[in-house]
């Protein structure tokens, strides 16, 4: 587009967007009344024509406007302009609808009066469009008869039969060698086995520790058996407060002994989360241990027995079970390695058999290829004979087709002349019926288009008058809503104060628990260091015992690996 055309298009687009509410009133009414059967995809077309007629008609002029209208579909433009430039519609409902959007004085002076001033000239344009529609000639297309022409084809030269050439034998791609990493165990397996043995040993240690501490409250060390009688005499002489202090100290010592059984580096590296749940949980733990120690002291006063000998026997038997389980696990590992070596040997044997089968298949394939080549030569000779016979038959068929085509052309010309006359009569009758129907529809729509405008004024201080018990006006409803909001705010303030008091009490409880936990931890650290030093001095050495089955399996594995390597060298 040049500069002027581009400016006109952009101004039209901006105007249609700015005055969309006014234009939608006219176009929506057109689709309801006259344009009921028009496609909705042409809505923007009617919006542009309505904008040009309303706001741009004086600037562009009637001649340019009529040129735009005539370039579009004649029937659609005639129908829309006759609807829009109707005096009755412009002075009644179009004016009222536009007055709801803009001021009524502005609508009358700047929109309605210019349209009424241009209405006689636009009416002449509408009459021209109607004449063009009525005088549209009905052209009956006569089908042209095609005259066939014979193709000027050159006679094909006879092809020479190529000498039979031996078909190339297919070459199979070389197989990739087996990577050596298949015969080596992966590093991850060794790492997983080491981690597995460590985890099993750790779980066994934890199980032994849990079983030894199961009846701790009833155990009495041999050092303390002699002093039991003196202790009972002292218990009878002390007061209640002194009794609680002694029990508290015994709970601390018992907890220290349990923690010293773990390594010192693990104790130092334990992460401690100082949130509310952790503090309350740890405080409950220490309180529970205090109650358990009180029960243990009461049982000692009543003369409970010692179960240390039973625990020693139980520890020895469990150690034997652990050794048996380790030996069984080692046997299973070696059996797995032995089965792996046997599987590799079997795979090597299968590959040798497959090679022999492949050689036999190649020989059979070469024989089949030779037979196929001979069959193809025979088929080519037969096809050449068929082609020669077909070419002779085509020459006779062309003459028969030309005669039949001339006879069909004569029949088609007669049918076209008769059908043309019948079509003209039918179209004239249909046009008369459509005109009568169109006039009746326009009269009915003109009667239905008179809009009824109703205005209802609402008083907010009056009730609806529906006869309900809780009926109230809008003003009273607003006052009650304001009172409810004030009451809700007061309830929220009370609840907020209550939450603050509860939060302060909870914080004070947590601070008390923290003081108690810090005392426990200080004592636990001292006892753990002392117990770790004693444990380092008295650590016995461990020895690994191998079973006879394990030794036998290892020997078998060595023999199989040697045999597999020899077989691989032969391959």
Coordinates of C-alpha atoms in Angstrom, one line a residue:
X1 CA 0.0 0.0 0.0
X2 CA 1.1 3.6 -0.6
X3 CA 1.1 6.2 2.2
X4 CA -2.4 7.5 1.7
X5 CA -4.0 4.0 1.6
X6 CA -2.1 2.9 4.6
X7 CA -3.2 5.9 6.6
X8 CA -6.8 5.4 5.6
X9 CA -6.7 1.7 6.7
X10 CA -5.1 2.5 10.0
X11 CA -7.6 5.3 10.7
X12 CA -10.5 3.0 9.9
X13 CA -9.2 0.3 12.2
X14 CA -8.6 2.8 15.1
X15 CA -12.2 4.2 14.6
X16 CA -13.8 0.8 14.7
X17 CA -12.0 0.0 17.9
X18 CA -12.8 3.3 19.5
X19 CA -16.6 3.4 18.6
X20 CA -17.1 -0.4 19.0
X21 CA -20.0 0.0 21.5
X22 CA -22.0 2.2 19.0
X23 CA -21.3 0.0 16.0
X24 CA -22.2 -3.2 17.9
X25 CA -25.7 -1.9 18.6
X26 CA -26.5 -1.6 14.8
X27 CA -24.7 -4.8 13.7
X28 CA -26.3 -6.9 16.5
X29 CA -29.8 -5.6 15.6
X30 CA -29.1 -6.3 11.9
X31 CA -28.2 -10.0 12.7
X32 CA -31.4 -10.3 14.8
X33 CA -33.7 -8.9 12.1
X34 CA -32.6 -8.8 8.5
X35 CA -29.3 -10.6 8.6
X36 CA -30.5 -13.7 10.4
X37 CA -29.1 -16.0 7.7
X38 CA -25.8 -14.1 7.2
X39 CA -22.6 -15.8 8.4
X40 CA -21.1 -14.5 11.6
X41 CA -17.7 -14.5 10.0
X42 CA -18.8 -11.3 8.0
X43 CA -19.5 -9.3 11.2
X44 CA -16.3 -7.2 10.8
X45 CA -17.3 -6.3 7.3
X46 CA -20.6 -4.8 8.4
X47 CA -18.8 -3.0 11.3
X48 CA -16.4 -1.3 8.8
X49 CA -19.3 -0.2 6.5
X50 CA -21.3 1.1 9.4
X51 CA -18.2 3.1 10.7
X52 CA -17.6 4.6 7.3
X53 CA -21.2 5.6 6.8
X54 CA -21.5 7.2 10.3
X55 CA -18.2 9.0 10.8
X56 CA -16.2 9.1 7.5
X57 CA -18.9 9.7 4.8
X58 CA -18.3 13.5 4.7
X59 CA -14.5 13.1 4.5
X60 CA -14.3 10.4 1.8
X61 CA -17.3 11.5 -0.2
X62 CA -20.3 9.5 -1.6
X63 CA -18.4 8.6 -4.8
X64 CA -15.5 6.9 -2.9
X65 CA -18.0 5.3 -0.5
X66 CA -20.1 3.9 -3.4
X67 CA -17.0 2.5 -5.0
X68 CA -16.1 0.6 -1.8
X69 CA -19.7 -0.8 -1.5
X70 CA -19.8 -1.9 -5.2
X71 CA -16.6 -3.8 -4.8
X72 CA -18.2 -6.0 -2.2
X73 CA -21.1 -8.5 -2.5
X74 CA -24.1 -6.6 -4.0
X75 CA -26.9 -8.5 -2.1
X76 CA -25.3 -8.2 1.3
X77 CA -24.5 -4.5 1.0
X78 CA -28.0 -3.7 -0.4
X79 CA -29.6 -5.6 2.6
X80 CA -27.4 -3.8 5.2
X81 CA -27.6 -0.3 3.8
X82 CA -31.4 -0.5 3.5
X83 CA -31.6 -1.6 7.2
X84 CA -29.2 1.1 8.5
X85 CA -30.5 4.1 6.5
X86 CA -34.2 3.5 7.4
X87 CA -35.8 6.7 8.7
X88 CA -37.9 4.9 11.2
X89 CA -35.0 3.0 12.8
X90 CA -32.7 6.1 12.9
X91 CA -35.3 8.3 14.7
X92 CA -36.5 5.6 17.2
X93 CA -34.5 2.8 18.7
X94 CA -31.1 3.5 17.2
X95 CA -31.2 7.1 18.6
X96 CA -32.4 5.8 22.0
X97 CA -29.7 3.1 22.2
X98 CA -26.9 5.5 21.3
X99 CA -28.2 8.0 23.9
X100 CA -27.5 5.4 26.6
X101 CA -23.8 5.4 25.6
X102 CA -23.3 9.2 24.7
X103 CA -25.2 12.4 25.5
X104 CA -28.5 12.7 23.6
X105 CA -27.6 16.2 22.2
X106 CA -24.3 14.9 20.9
X107 CA -26.0 11.9 19.3
X108 CA -28.6 14.0 17.6
X109 CA -26.3 16.7 16.3
X110 CA -23.2 14.7 15.3
X111 CA -24.6 11.2 14.5
X112 CA -28.3 11.1 13.6
X113 CA -28.6 14.4 11.7
X114 CA -25.7 13.7 9.3
X115 CA -27.1 10.3 8.5
X116 CA -30.5 11.7 7.8
X117 CA -28.9 14.4 5.6
X118 CA -27.1 11.7 3.5
X119 CA -30.1 9.4 3.5
X120 CA -31.6 10.5 0.1
X121 CA -28.3 10.1 -1.8
X122 CA -27.6 6.7 -0.1
X123 CA -31.1 5.7 -1.1
X124 CA -30.2 6.2 -4.7
X125 CA -27.2 4.0 -4.2
X126 CA -29.5 1.3 -2.7
X127 CA -31.8 1.5 -5.7
X128 CA -28.9 1.0 -8.0
X129 CA -27.9 -2.1 -6.1
X130 CA -31.5 -3.5 -6.3
X131 CA -31.6 -2.8 -10.1
X132 CA -28.3 -4.6 -10.5
X133 CA -29.7 -7.6 -8.5
X134 CA -33.0 -7.7 -10.5
X135 CA -31.3 -7.3 -14.0
X136 CA -28.7 -9.9 -13.4
X137 CA -28.6 -12.1 -16.4
X138 CA -29.0 -15.8 -16.0
X139 CA -26.2 -17.3 -18.1
X140 CA -26.5 -20.9 -18.8
X141 CA -23.1 -22.4 -19.4
X142 CA -22.9 -24.7 -22.4
X143 CA -20.3 -27.4 -22.0
X144 CA -17.7 -27.5 -24.7
X145 CA -17.1 -30.8 -26.4
X146 CA -13.6 -32.0 -26.2
X147 CA -12.1 -33.4 -29.4
X148 CA -9.6 -36.1 -28.8
X149 CA -6.4 -36.1 -30.7
X150 CA -4.1 -39.0 -31.2
X151 CA -0.8 -38.8 -29.4
X152 CA 2.3 -38.6 -31.6
X153 CA 4.3 -41.3 -30.0
X154 CA 7.5 -42.7 -31.3
X155 CA 7.8 -46.4 -31.8
X156 CA 9.9 -47.9 -28.9
X157 CA 13.2 -49.6 -30.0
X158 CA 13.5 -53.2 -29.1
X159 CA 15.7 -53.7 -26.0
X160 CA 18.6 -56.0 -26.1
X161 CA 18.6 -58.8 -23.7
X162 CA 21.5 -58.3 -21.3
X163 CA 23.7 -61.4 -20.7
X164 CA 23.1 -63.1 -17.4
X165 CA 25.5 -62.0 -14.8
X166 CA 26.1 -63.9 -11.6
X167 CA 24.4 -62.2 -8.7
X168 CA 26.7 -60.9 -6.1
X169 CA 26.8 -62.9 -2.9
X170 CA 25.7 -61.0 0.2
X171 CA 28.5 -60.2 2.6
X172 CA 27.5 -60.4 6.2
X173 CA 28.8 -57.6 8.5
X174 CA 31.6 -58.5 10.9
X175 CA 30.5 -59.2 14.4
X176 CA 32.0 -57.0 17.0
X177 CA 34.3 -58.8 19.5
X178 CA 33.0 -59.4 23.0
X179 CA 34.4 -56.6 25.3
X180 CA 36.8 -57.9 28.0
X181 CA 34.8 -56.0 30.7
X182 CA 32.1 -58.8 30.5
X183 CA 34.5 -61.3 32.1
X184 CA 35.5 -58.9 34.9
X185 CA 33.3 -58.3 37.9
X186 CA 32.3 -54.6 38.2
X187 CA 33.7 -52.3 40.9
X188 CA 30.3 -51.4 42.1
X189 CA 29.6 -55.0 43.1
X190 CA 32.7 -55.0 45.4
X191 CA 31.6 -51.7 46.9
X192 CA 28.1 -53.0 47.5
X193 CA 29.4 -56.2 49.1
X194 CA 31.7 -54.2 51.5
X195 CA 28.8 -51.9 52.4
X196 CA 26.5 -54.9 52.9
X197 CA 29.0 -56.6 55.3
X198 CA 29.5 -53.4 57.3
X199 CA 25.7 -52.9 57.6
X200 CA 25.2 -56.6 58.7
X201 CA 27.9 -56.3 61.3
X202 CA 26.5 -53.0 62.6
X203 CA 23.0 -54.5 62.8
X204 CA 24.4 -57.5 64.8
X205 CA 26.2 -55.2 67.2
X206 CA 23.0 -53.2 67.8
X207 CA 21.0 -56.5 68.3
X208 CA 23.5 -57.7 70.9
X209 CA 23.5 -54.4 72.7
X210 CA 19.7 -54.4 72.8
X211 CA 19.5 -57.9 74.1
X212 CA 22.2 -57.3 76.8
X213 CA 20.4 -54.2 78.1
X214 CA 16.9 -55.8 78.0
X215 CA 17.0 -56.9 81.7
X216 CA 19.3 -54.2 83.0
X217 CA 17.1 -53.1 85.8
X218 CA 17.4 -56.5 87.5
X219 CA 21.2 -57.0 87.0
X220 CA 23.5 -56.5 90.0
X221 CA 27.2 -56.3 89.4
X222 CA 29.4 -58.6 91.5
X223 CA 31.2 -55.6 93.1
X224 CA 27.9 -54.3 94.4
X225 CA 26.6 -57.6 95.8
X226 CA 28.6 -57.2 99.0
X227 CA 27.4 -53.7 99.6
X228 CA 23.7 -54.5 99.0
X229 CA 22.9 -55.0 102.7
X230 CA 24.6 -51.7 103.6
X231 CA 22.7 -49.9 100.8
X232 CA 19.4 -51.1 102.1
X233 CA 20.1 -49.9 105.6
X234 CA 21.1 -46.5 104.2
X235 CA 17.8 -46.3 102.1
X236 CA 15.8 -46.6 105.3
X237 CA 17.6 -43.7 106.9
X238 CA 17.5 -41.0 104.1
X239 CA 14.7 -38.6 103.5
X240 CA 12.4 -38.3 100.5
X241 CA 14.3 -35.3 98.9
X242 CA 17.7 -37.1 99.3
X243 CA 16.1 -40.2 97.7
X244 CA 15.0 -38.2 94.6
X245 CA 18.5 -36.7 94.2
X246 CA 20.1 -40.1 94.3
X247 CA 17.7 -41.5 91.7
X248 CA 18.4 -38.6 89.4
X249 CA 22.1 -39.2 89.6
X250 CA 21.6 -42.9 88.8
X251 CA 19.5 -42.1 85.7
X252 CA 22.3 -39.9 84.5
X253 CA 24.9 -42.6 85.0
X254 CA 22.8 -45.2 83.2
X255 CA 22.3 -42.9 80.2
X256 CA 26.0 -42.1 80.1
X257 CA 26.9 -45.8 80.0
X258 CA 24.6 -46.4 77.0
X259 CA 26.1 -43.5 75.1
X260 CA 29.7 -44.5 75.8
X261 CA 29.1 -47.8 74.0
X262 CA 29.0 -45.9 70.7
X263 CA 32.2 -44.5 69.1
X264 CA 33.3 -41.0 70.3
X265 CA 33.4 -39.5 66.8
X266 CA 29.8 -40.5 66.1
X267 CA 28.7 -38.8 69.4
X268 CA 30.5 -35.6 68.5
X269 CA 29.0 -35.5 65.0
X270 CA 25.3 -36.0 65.9
X271 CA 23.2 -33.1 64.4
X272 CA 20.9 -31.5 67.0
X273 CA 17.8 -29.6 65.8
X274 CA 16.8 -27.1 68.4
X275 CA 13.1 -26.8 67.3
X276 CA 10.1 -27.0 69.7
X277 CA 9.3 -30.7 68.9
X278 CA 12.9 -31.8 69.5
X279 CA 13.2 -30.0 72.8
X280 CA 9.9 -31.5 74.1
X281 CA 10.8 -35.0 72.8
X282 CA 14.2 -34.9 74.6
X283 CA 12.7 -33.6 77.8
X284 CA 10.1 -36.5 77.7
X285 CA 12.9 -39.0 77.1
X286 CA 14.9 -37.9 80.2
X287 CA 11.7 -37.9 82.3
X288 CA 10.9 -41.4 81.2
X289 CA 14.4 -42.6 82.1
X290 CA 14.0 -41.0 85.5
X291 CA 10.8 -43.0 86.1
X292 CA 12.5 -46.3 84.9
X293 CA 15.4 -45.7 87.3
X294 CA 13.0 -45.2 90.2
X295 CA 11.4 -48.5 89.4
X296 CA 14.8 -50.2 89.2
X297 CA 15.8 -48.9 92.7
X298 CA 12.5 -50.1 94.2
X299 CA 13.1 -53.6 92.8
X300 CA 16.6 -53.6 94.2
X301 CA 15.1 -52.7 97.6
X302 CA 12.8 -55.7 97.3
X303 CA 15.8 -58.1 96.6
X304 CA 15.8 -58.7 92.8
X305 CA 18.2 -61.3 91.4
X306 CA 21.1 -61.1 88.9
X307 CA 20.9 -62.4 85.3
X308 CA 24.5 -61.7 84.1
X309 CA 25.4 -65.5 83.7
X310 CA 22.4 -66.0 81.4
X311 CA 23.4 -62.9 79.3
X312 CA 27.0 -64.2 78.9
X313 CA 25.7 -67.6 77.7
X314 CA 23.3 -65.9 75.4
X315 CA 26.0 -63.7 74.0
X316 CA 28.3 -66.7 73.2
X317 CA 25.5 -68.6 71.4
X318 CA 24.6 -65.6 69.3
X319 CA 28.2 -65.1 68.4
X320 CA 28.3 -68.7 67.1
X321 CA 25.2 -68.1 65.1
X322 CA 26.7 -65.0 63.5
X323 CA 29.8 -67.0 62.5
X324 CA 27.7 -69.7 60.9
X325 CA 25.7 -67.2 59.0
X326 CA 28.8 -65.5 57.7
X327 CA 30.2 -68.8 56.5
X328 CA 26.9 -69.6 54.7
X329 CA 26.9 -66.2 53.0
X330 CA 30.5 -66.8 51.8
X331 CA 29.5 -70.2 50.4
X332 CA 26.6 -68.7 48.5
X333 CA 28.9 -66.0 46.9
X334 CA 31.4 -68.7 45.8
X335 CA 28.7 -70.9 44.4
X336 CA 27.5 -67.9 42.3
X337 CA 31.0 -67.3 40.9
X338 CA 31.3 -71.0 40.1
X339 CA 27.9 -70.9 38.2
X340 CA 29.1 -67.8 36.3
X341 CA 32.3 -69.6 35.1
X342 CA 30.2 -72.6 33.9
X343 CA 27.8 -70.3 32.0
X344 CA 30.7 -68.7 30.2
X345 CA 32.0 -72.1 29.1
X346 CA 28.5 -73.1 27.8
X347 CA 28.3 -69.8 25.9
X348 CA 31.6 -70.5 24.1
X349 CA 30.4 -74.0 23.1
X350 CA 27.2 -72.5 21.7
X351 CA 29.1 -69.9 19.6
X352 CA 31.1 -72.7 17.9
X353 CA 27.9 -74.6 17.0
X354 CA 26.4 -71.4 15.6
X355 CA 29.4 -70.8 13.3
X356 CA 29.0 -74.3 11.8
X357 CA 25.3 -73.7 11.1
X358 CA 26.1 -70.3 9.5
X359 CA 28.5 -71.9 7.0
X360 CA 25.8 -74.4 5.9
X361 CA 23.2 -71.6 5.5
X362 CA 25.6 -69.6 3.2
X363 CA 26.0 -72.5 0.9
X364 CA 22.2 -73.1 0.6
X365 CA 21.7 -69.4 0.0
X366 CA 24.2 -69.3 -3.0
X367 CA 22.3 -72.2 -4.7
X368 CA 18.9 -70.4 -4.2
X369 CA 20.3 -67.2 -5.8
X370 CA 21.4 -69.1 -9.0
X371 CA 17.9 -70.6 -9.3
X372 CA 16.2 -67.1 -8.9
X373 CA 18.4 -65.6 -11.7
X374 CA 17.3 -68.3 -14.2
X375 CA 13.6 -67.8 -13.4
X376 CA 14.0 -64.0 -13.9
X377 CA 15.4 -64.5 -17.4
X378 CA 12.4 -66.7 -18.4
X379 CA 9.9 -64.1 -17.0
X380 CA 11.4 -61.3 -19.0
X381 CA 11.0 -63.2 -22.3
X382 CA 7.4 -63.9 -21.5
X383 CA 6.7 -60.2 -20.7
X384 CA 8.2 -59.0 -24.0
X385 CA 5.8 -61.3 -26.0
X386 CA 2.8 -60.0 -24.0
X387 CA 3.7 -56.4 -24.7
X388 CA 3.8 -57.0 -28.5
X389 CA 0.4 -58.6 -28.4
X390 CA -1.1 -55.7 -26.4
X391 CA 0.3 -53.0 -28.8
X392 CA -1.5 -54.7 -31.7
X393 CA -4.8 -54.7 -29.8
X394 CA -4.5 -50.9 -28.9
X395 CA -4.5 -50.0 -32.6
X396 CA -8.0 -51.6 -33.2
X397 CA -9.5 -50.1 -30.1
X398 CA -8.7 -46.5 -31.0
X399 CA -10.9 -46.6 -34.1
X400 CA -13.9 -48.0 -32.2
X401 CA -13.5 -45.3 -29.5
X402 CA -13.6 -42.4 -32.1
X403 CA -17.0 -43.7 -33.5
X404 CA -18.5 -44.0 -30.0
X405 CA -17.4 -40.5 -29.0
X406 CA -19.0 -38.8 -32.1
X407 CA -22.3 -40.5 -31.2
X408 CA -22.2 -39.4 -27.6
X409 CA -21.5 -35.7 -28.6
X410 CA -24.7 -35.6 -30.7
X411 CA -26.8 -36.9 -27.8
X412 CA -25.2 -34.3 -25.3
X413 CA -26.0 -31.4 -27.6
X414 CA -29.7 -32.3 -27.8
X415 CA -30.0 -32.7 -24.0
X416 CA -28.3 -29.4 -23.3
X417 CA -30.8 -27.5 -25.5
X418 CA -33.8 -29.0 -23.8
X419 CA -32.5 -28.5 -20.2
X420 CA -31.6 -24.8 -20.9
X421 CA -35.3 -23.9 -21.7
X422 CA -36.6 -25.7 -18.6
X423 CA -34.1 -24.0 -16.3
X424 CA -35.1 -20.5 -17.6
X425 CA -38.8 -21.2 -16.8
X426 CA -38.1 -22.5 -13.4
X427 CA -35.8 -19.6 -12.4
X428 CA -38.4 -17.0 -13.4
X429 CA -41.1 -18.7 -11.3
X430 CA -38.8 -18.9 -8.3
X431 CA -37.9 -15.2 -8.5
X432 CA -41.5 -14.2 -8.4
X433 CA -42.2 -16.3 -5.3
X434 CA -39.1 -14.9 -3.5
X435 CA -40.1 -11.3 -4.2
X436 CA -43.6 -11.8 -2.7
X437 CA -42.1 -13.5 0.4
X438 CA -39.5 -10.8 0.9
X439 CA -42.1 -8.1 0.9
X440 CA -44.2 -9.9 3.5
X441 CA -41.2 -10.5 5.7
X442 CA -40.2 -6.8 5.6
X443 CA -43.7 -5.7 6.6
X444 CA -43.7 -8.1 9.6
X445 CA -40.2 -7.1 10.8
X446 CA -41.1 -3.4 10.6
X447 CA -44.0 -4.0 13.0
X448 CA -41.8 -6.0 15.4
X449 CA -38.9 -3.6 15.4
X450 CA -40.7 -0.9 17.5
X451 CA -38.8 -1.2 20.8
X452 CA -40.4 -0.7 24.2
X453 CA -38.3 1.3 26.7
X454 CA -39.0 0.8 30.4
X455 CA -37.3 2.6 33.3
X456 CA -37.7 1.6 36.9
X457 CA -36.5 3.7 39.8
X458 CA -35.3 2.0 43.0
X459 CA -35.7 3.4 46.5
X460 CA -33.1 1.9 48.8
X461 CA -35.0 2.8 52.0
X462 CA -38.1 0.7 51.1
X463 CA -38.6 -3.0 51.4
X464 CA -39.4 -5.4 48.6
X465 CA -42.9 -6.0 49.7
X466 CA -42.7 -9.8 49.3
X467 CA -44.4 -10.5 52.7
X468 CA -41.5 -12.3 54.3
X469 CA -40.7 -12.2 58.1
X470 CA -37.0 -11.1 57.8
X471 CA -37.7 -8.6 55.0
X472 CA -35.6 -5.4 55.2
X473 CA -34.4 -2.5 53.0
X474 CA -31.0 -2.2 51.5
X475 CA -30.0 0.6 53.9
X476 CA -31.0 -1.5 56.9
X477 CA -29.0 -4.4 55.5
X478 CA -25.9 -2.2 55.1
X479 CA -26.2 -1.0 58.8
X480 CA -26.5 -4.6 60.1
X481 CA -23.5 -5.7 58.0
X482 CA -21.4 -2.8 59.5
X483 CA -22.4 -4.0 63.1
X484 CA -21.5 -7.6 62.3
X485 CA -18.1 -6.5 61.0
X486 CA -17.4 -4.5 64.2
X487 CA -18.4 -7.6 66.3
X488 CA -16.1 -9.8 64.2
X489 CA -13.2 -7.4 64.6
X490 CA -13.7 -7.5 68.5
X491 CA -13.7 -11.3 68.5
X492 CA -10.5 -11.4 66.4
X493 CA -8.8 -9.0 68.9
X494 CA -9.8 -11.2 71.8
X495 CA -8.5 -14.4 70.0
X496 CA -5.3 -12.6 69.1
X497 CA -4.6 -11.7 72.8
X498 CA -5.3 -15.3 73.9
X499 CA -2.9 -16.7 71.3
X500 CA -0.2 -14.3 72.5
X501 CA -0.6 -15.4 76.1
X502 CA -0.5 -19.1 75.1
X503 CA 2.6 -18.5 73.0
X504 CA 4.4 -16.8 75.9
X505 CA 3.6 -19.7 78.2
X506 CA 4.9 -22.2 75.7
X507 CA 8.1 -20.3 75.2
X508 CA 8.7 -20.3 79.0
X509 CA 8.1 -24.1 79.1
X510 CA 10.7 -24.6 76.2
X511 CA 13.3 -22.5 78.1
X512 CA 12.9 -24.7 81.2
X513 CA 13.3 -27.8 79.1
X514 CA 16.4 -26.4 77.5
X515 CA 18.0 -25.8 80.9
X516 CA 17.2 -29.3 81.9
X517 CA 18.6 -30.8 78.6
X518 CA 21.8 -28.8 78.9
X519 CA 22.5 -30.3 82.3
X520 CA 22.0 -33.8 81.0
X521 CA 24.2 -33.3 78.0
X522 CA 27.1 -31.9 80.1
X523 CA 27.1 -35.0 82.3
X524 CA 26.7 -37.3 79.3
X525 CA 29.8 -35.8 77.7
X526 CA 32.0 -36.5 80.7
X527 CA 30.8 -40.0 81.2
X528 CA 31.2 -40.8 77.5
X529 CA 34.8 -39.7 77.4
X530 CA 35.6 -41.8 80.5
X531 CA 33.9 -44.9 79.1
X532 CA 35.6 -44.5 75.7
X533 CA 39.1 -44.5 77.3
X534 CA 38.3 -47.7 79.2
X535 CA 36.9 -49.4 76.1
X536 CA 40.1 -48.6 74.0
X537 CA 42.3 -50.4 76.5
X538 CA 40.2 -53.6 76.6
X539 CA 39.5 -54.3 72.9
X540 CA 40.1 -58.0 71.9
X541 CA 41.4 -58.9 68.4
X542 CA 39.1 -60.7 66.0
X543 CA 40.0 -63.6 63.9
X544 CA 38.4 -64.8 60.7
X545 CA 37.6 -68.5 60.5
X546 CA 37.2 -70.2 57.2
X547 CA 35.1 -73.2 56.6
X548 CA 36.1 -76.3 54.7
X549 CA 33.3 -75.8 52.1
X550 CA 34.6 -72.3 51.3
X551 CA 38.1 -73.7 50.6
X552 CA 36.7 -76.4 48.3
X553 CA 34.6 -73.9 46.4
X554 CA 37.5 -71.5 45.9
X555 CA 39.6 -74.3 44.4
X556 CA 36.8 -75.2 42.0
X557 CA 36.5 -71.6 40.9
X558 CA 40.2 -71.4 40.1
X559 CA 40.0 -74.6 38.0
X560 CA 37.0 -73.2 36.0
X561 CA 38.7 -69.9 35.3
X562 CA 41.8 -71.7 33.9
X563 CA 39.6 -73.8 31.7
X564 CA 37.7 -70.8 30.4
X565 CA 40.9 -68.9 29.5
X566 CA 42.2 -71.9 27.6
X567 CA 38.9 -72.1 25.6
X568 CA 39.0 -68.4 24.9
X569 CA 42.6 -68.8 23.5
X570 CA 41.4 -71.5 21.1
X571 CA 38.5 -69.3 19.9

